């Protein structure tokens, strides 16, 4: 950690793009309402608490100098991701894609195709077979 101390803010900024894979997954699968808004807001706020404490509080346990502009950039970046997810929840997963591009995305990643996963028998299946 001490070797990358100069790059800590850049690494954390990269690590805090955690909603971007979910945004892409929603677009590819055309899934509507995949995550509850309370979950999105709760995870965003709780994940922001630690870096905002470390880089925003002058008397933190890591003794780093506070950088309020970096805290603001991180908050806006993660807030933008959360707002895109919330808008996907209310307006549909492909709301920000133009119609011409949306047709191509629909052809490349059709939402009606269900991936086949083998279904393993459960205890209920075994009991129903035995009883019938």
PDB file of C-alpha atoms in Angstrom:
ATOM      1  CA  UNK A   1       0.000   0.000   0.000  1.00  0.00           C
ATOM      2  CA  UNK A   2       2.826   2.370   0.776  1.00  0.00           C
ATOM      3  CA  UNK A   3       4.319   1.878  -2.687  1.00  0.00           C
ATOM      4  CA  UNK A   4       1.104   3.100  -4.298  1.00  0.00           C
ATOM      5  CA  UNK A   5       0.428   5.907  -1.831  1.00  0.00           C
ATOM      6  CA  UNK A   6       0.882   8.516  -4.553  1.00  0.00           C
ATOM      7  CA  UNK A   7      -1.693   6.739  -6.726  1.00  0.00           C
ATOM      8  CA  UNK A   8      -4.238   6.077  -3.966  1.00  0.00           C
ATOM      9  CA  UNK A   9      -6.758   8.651  -5.173  1.00  0.00           C
ATOM     10  CA  UNK A  10      -6.615   7.401  -8.759  1.00  0.00           C
ATOM     11  CA  UNK A  11      -6.990   3.782  -7.676  1.00  0.00           C
ATOM     12  CA  UNK A  12      -9.937   4.632  -5.430  1.00  0.00           C
ATOM     13  CA  UNK A  13     -11.579   6.638  -8.188  1.00  0.00           C
ATOM     14  CA  UNK A  14     -11.293   3.595 -10.450  1.00  0.00           C
ATOM     15  CA  UNK A  15     -12.578   1.278  -7.721  1.00  0.00           C
ATOM     16  CA  UNK A  16     -15.587   3.500  -7.079  1.00  0.00           C
ATOM     17  CA  UNK A  17     -16.971   2.965 -10.561  1.00  0.00           C
ATOM     18  CA  UNK A  18     -18.783  -0.057  -9.112  1.00  0.00           C
ATOM     19  CA  UNK A  19     -22.206   0.737 -10.643  1.00  0.00           C
ATOM     20  CA  UNK A  20     -20.919   0.857 -14.243  1.00  0.00           C
ATOM     21  CA  UNK A  21     -21.027  -2.955 -14.800  1.00  0.00           C
ATOM     22  CA  UNK A  22     -24.631  -2.985 -13.541  1.00  0.00           C
ATOM     23  CA  UNK A  23     -25.554  -0.175 -15.944  1.00  0.00           C
ATOM     24  CA  UNK A  24     -24.089  -2.110 -18.891  1.00  0.00           C
ATOM     25  CA  UNK A  25     -25.751  -5.342 -17.763  1.00  0.00           C
ATOM     26  CA  UNK A  26     -29.122  -3.595 -17.613  1.00  0.00           C
ATOM     27  CA  UNK A  27     -28.661  -2.312 -21.177  1.00  0.00           C
ATOM     28  CA  UNK A  28     -27.531  -5.666 -22.558  1.00  0.00           C
ATOM     29  CA  UNK A  29     -30.281  -7.687 -20.865  1.00  0.00           C
ATOM     30  CA  UNK A  30     -32.898  -4.929 -21.172  1.00  0.00           C
ATOM     31  CA  UNK A  31     -33.872  -5.619 -17.589  1.00  0.00           C
ATOM     32  CA  UNK A  32     -36.366  -3.250 -16.048  1.00  0.00           C
ATOM     33  CA  UNK A  33     -36.222  -2.589 -12.305  1.00  0.00           C
ATOM     34  CA  UNK A  34     -33.337  -4.968 -11.501  1.00  0.00           C
ATOM     35  CA  UNK A  35     -32.415  -3.223  -8.221  1.00  0.00           C
ATOM     36  CA  UNK A  36     -34.658  -1.507  -5.715  1.00  0.00           C
ATOM     37  CA  UNK A  37     -34.047   2.261  -5.394  1.00  0.00           C
ATOM     38  CA  UNK A  38     -33.510   1.935  -1.624  1.00  0.00           C
ATOM     39  CA  UNK A  39     -30.727  -0.577  -2.290  1.00  0.00           C
ATOM     40  CA  UNK A  40     -29.078   1.702  -4.867  1.00  0.00           C
ATOM     41  CA  UNK A  41     -29.163   4.736  -2.590  1.00  0.00           C
ATOM     42  CA  UNK A  42     -28.170   2.783   0.530  1.00  0.00           C
ATOM     43  CA  UNK A  43     -25.176   1.102  -1.106  1.00  0.00           C
ATOM     44  CA  UNK A  44     -24.051   4.365  -2.669  1.00  0.00           C
ATOM     45  CA  UNK A  45     -24.135   6.279   0.613  1.00  0.00           C
ATOM     46  CA  UNK A  46     -22.524   3.545   2.714  1.00  0.00           C
ATOM     47  CA  UNK A  47     -19.746   2.929   0.190  1.00  0.00           C
ATOM     48  CA  UNK A  48     -18.964   6.635   0.044  1.00  0.00           C
ATOM     49  CA  UNK A  49     -18.686   6.974   3.833  1.00  0.00           C
ATOM     50  CA  UNK A  50     -15.145   5.591   4.216  1.00  0.00           C
ATOM     51  CA  UNK A  51     -13.329   7.519   1.441  1.00  0.00           C
ATOM     52  CA  UNK A  52     -15.150  10.721   2.340  1.00  0.00           C
ATOM     53  CA  UNK A  53     -14.036  10.263   5.951  1.00  0.00           C
ATOM     54  CA  UNK A  54     -10.440   9.487   4.999  1.00  0.00           C
ATOM     55  CA  UNK A  55     -10.027  12.328   2.502  1.00  0.00           C
ATOM     56  CA  UNK A  56     -12.505  14.828   3.902  1.00  0.00           C
ATOM     57  CA  UNK A  57     -11.973  14.753   7.669  1.00  0.00           C
ATOM     58  CA  UNK A  58      -8.926  16.693   8.884  1.00  0.00           C
ATOM     59  CA  UNK A  59      -8.351  14.364  11.882  1.00  0.00           C
ATOM     60  CA  UNK A  60      -8.620  10.957  10.217  1.00  0.00           C
ATOM     61  CA  UNK A  61      -6.811   7.804  11.313  1.00  0.00           C
ATOM     62  CA  UNK A  62      -4.618   7.611   8.175  1.00  0.00           C
ATOM     63  CA  UNK A  63      -3.294  11.142   8.711  1.00  0.00           C
ATOM     64  CA  UNK A  64      -3.830  12.136   5.114  1.00  0.00           C
ATOM     65  CA  UNK A  65      -4.395  15.729   4.178  1.00  0.00           C
ATOM     66  CA  UNK A  66      -8.020  16.521   3.448  1.00  0.00           C
ATOM     67  CA  UNK A  67      -8.846  17.149  -0.178  1.00  0.00           C
ATOM     68  CA  UNK A  68     -12.345  18.506  -0.458  1.00  0.00           C
ATOM     69  CA  UNK A  69     -12.279  18.855  -4.261  1.00  0.00           C
ATOM     70  CA  UNK A  70     -11.426  15.154  -4.672  1.00  0.00           C
ATOM     71  CA  UNK A  71     -14.256  14.271  -2.273  1.00  0.00           C
ATOM     72  CA  UNK A  72     -16.591  16.405  -4.349  1.00  0.00           C
ATOM     73  CA  UNK A  73     -15.454  14.742  -7.597  1.00  0.00           C
ATOM     74  CA  UNK A  74     -15.900  11.265  -6.103  1.00  0.00           C
ATOM     75  CA  UNK A  75     -19.347  12.113  -4.755  1.00  0.00           C
ATOM     76  CA  UNK A  76     -20.481  13.526  -8.094  1.00  0.00           C
ATOM     77  CA  UNK A  77     -19.026  10.547  -9.992  1.00  0.00           C
ATOM     78  CA  UNK A  78     -20.745   7.937  -7.824  1.00  0.00           C
ATOM     79  CA  UNK A  79     -23.913  10.047  -7.630  1.00  0.00           C
ATOM     80  CA  UNK A  80     -24.018  10.203 -11.437  1.00  0.00           C
ATOM     81  CA  UNK A  81     -23.770   6.420 -11.619  1.00  0.00           C
ATOM     82  CA  UNK A  82     -26.544   6.014  -9.041  1.00  0.00           C
ATOM     83  CA  UNK A  83     -28.753   8.521 -10.848  1.00  0.00           C
ATOM     84  CA  UNK A  84     -28.329   6.625 -14.137  1.00  0.00           C
ATOM     85  CA  UNK A  85     -29.356   3.427 -12.340  1.00  0.00           C
ATOM     86  CA  UNK A  86     -32.385   5.148 -10.813  1.00  0.00           C
ATOM     87  CA  UNK A  87     -33.384   6.530 -14.194  1.00  0.00           C
ATOM     88  CA  UNK A  88     -33.008   3.045 -15.652  1.00  0.00           C
ATOM     89  CA  UNK A  89     -35.368   1.845 -12.937  1.00  0.00           C
ATOM     90  CA  UNK A  90     -38.058   4.402 -13.748  1.00  0.00           C
ATOM     91  CA  UNK A  91     -37.612   5.042 -17.496  1.00  0.00           C
ATOM     92  CA  UNK A  92     -36.335   1.689 -18.750  1.00  0.00           C
ATOM     93  CA  UNK A  93     -32.856   0.290 -19.075  1.00  0.00           C
ATOM     94  CA  UNK A  94     -32.175   1.710 -22.540  1.00  0.00           C
ATOM     95  CA  UNK A  95     -33.586   5.206 -22.029  1.00  0.00           C
ATOM     96  CA  UNK A  96     -30.343   7.018 -22.869  1.00  0.00           C
ATOM     97  CA  UNK A  97     -29.614   5.100 -26.075  1.00  0.00           C
ATOM     98  CA  UNK A  98     -30.834   6.748 -29.311  1.00  0.00           C
ATOM     99  CA  UNK A  99     -33.456   4.804 -31.260  1.00  0.00           C
ATOM    100  CA  UNK A 100     -31.145   4.038 -34.178  1.00  0.00           C
ATOM    101  CA  UNK A 101     -28.506   2.580 -31.885  1.00  0.00           C
ATOM    102  CA  UNK A 102     -31.183   0.930 -29.735  1.00  0.00           C
ATOM    103  CA  UNK A 103     -32.280  -1.187 -32.703  1.00  0.00           C
ATOM    104  CA  UNK A 104     -28.718  -2.429 -33.152  1.00  0.00           C
ATOM    105  CA  UNK A 105     -28.410  -3.173 -29.435  1.00  0.00           C
ATOM    106  CA  UNK A 106     -31.720  -5.072 -29.546  1.00  0.00           C
ATOM    107  CA  UNK A 107     -30.460  -7.155 -32.462  1.00  0.00           C
ATOM    108  CA  UNK A 108     -27.125  -7.886 -30.829  1.00  0.00           C
ATOM    109  CA  UNK A 109     -28.536  -8.576 -27.369  1.00  0.00           C
ATOM    110  CA  UNK A 110     -32.190  -9.637 -27.652  1.00  0.00           C
ATOM    111  CA  UNK A 111     -33.982  -9.559 -24.327  1.00  0.00           C
ATOM    112  CA  UNK A 112     -36.242 -12.532 -25.047  1.00  0.00           C
ATOM    113  CA  UNK A 113     -33.405 -15.058 -25.207  1.00  0.00           C
ATOM    114  CA  UNK A 114     -33.043 -16.896 -21.931  1.00  0.00           C
ATOM    115  CA  UNK A 115     -29.723 -18.514 -21.289  1.00  0.00           C
ATOM    116  CA  UNK A 116     -30.022 -22.224 -20.649  1.00  0.00           C
ATOM    117  CA  UNK A 117     -28.791 -23.385 -17.298  1.00  0.00           C
ATOM    118  CA  UNK A 118     -29.348 -27.018 -16.369  1.00  0.00           C
ATOM    119  CA  UNK A 119     -31.960 -27.393 -13.670  1.00  0.00           C
ATOM    120  CA  UNK A 120     -30.911 -29.728 -10.908  1.00  0.00           C
ATOM    121  CA  UNK A 121     -33.617 -31.660  -9.090  1.00  0.00           C
ATOM    122  CA  UNK A 122     -34.603 -30.299  -5.703  1.00  0.00           C
ATOM    123  CA  UNK A 123     -35.975 -32.045  -2.659  1.00  0.00           C
ATOM    124  CA  UNK A 124     -39.525 -31.060  -3.674  1.00  0.00           C
ATOM    125  CA  UNK A 125     -39.039 -32.667  -7.101  1.00  0.00           C
ATOM    126  CA  UNK A 126     -37.825 -35.868  -5.499  1.00  0.00           C
ATOM    127  CA  UNK A 127     -40.755 -35.977  -3.044  1.00  0.00           C
ATOM    128  CA  UNK A 128     -43.280 -35.297  -5.814  1.00  0.00           C
ATOM    129  CA  UNK A 129     -41.806 -38.123  -7.888  1.00  0.00           C
ATOM    130  CA  UNK A 130     -41.948 -40.513  -4.946  1.00  0.00           C
ATOM    131  CA  UNK A 131     -45.539 -39.591  -4.061  1.00  0.00           C
ATOM    132  CA  UNK A 132     -46.898 -39.903  -7.593  1.00  0.00           C
TER     133      UNK A 132
END
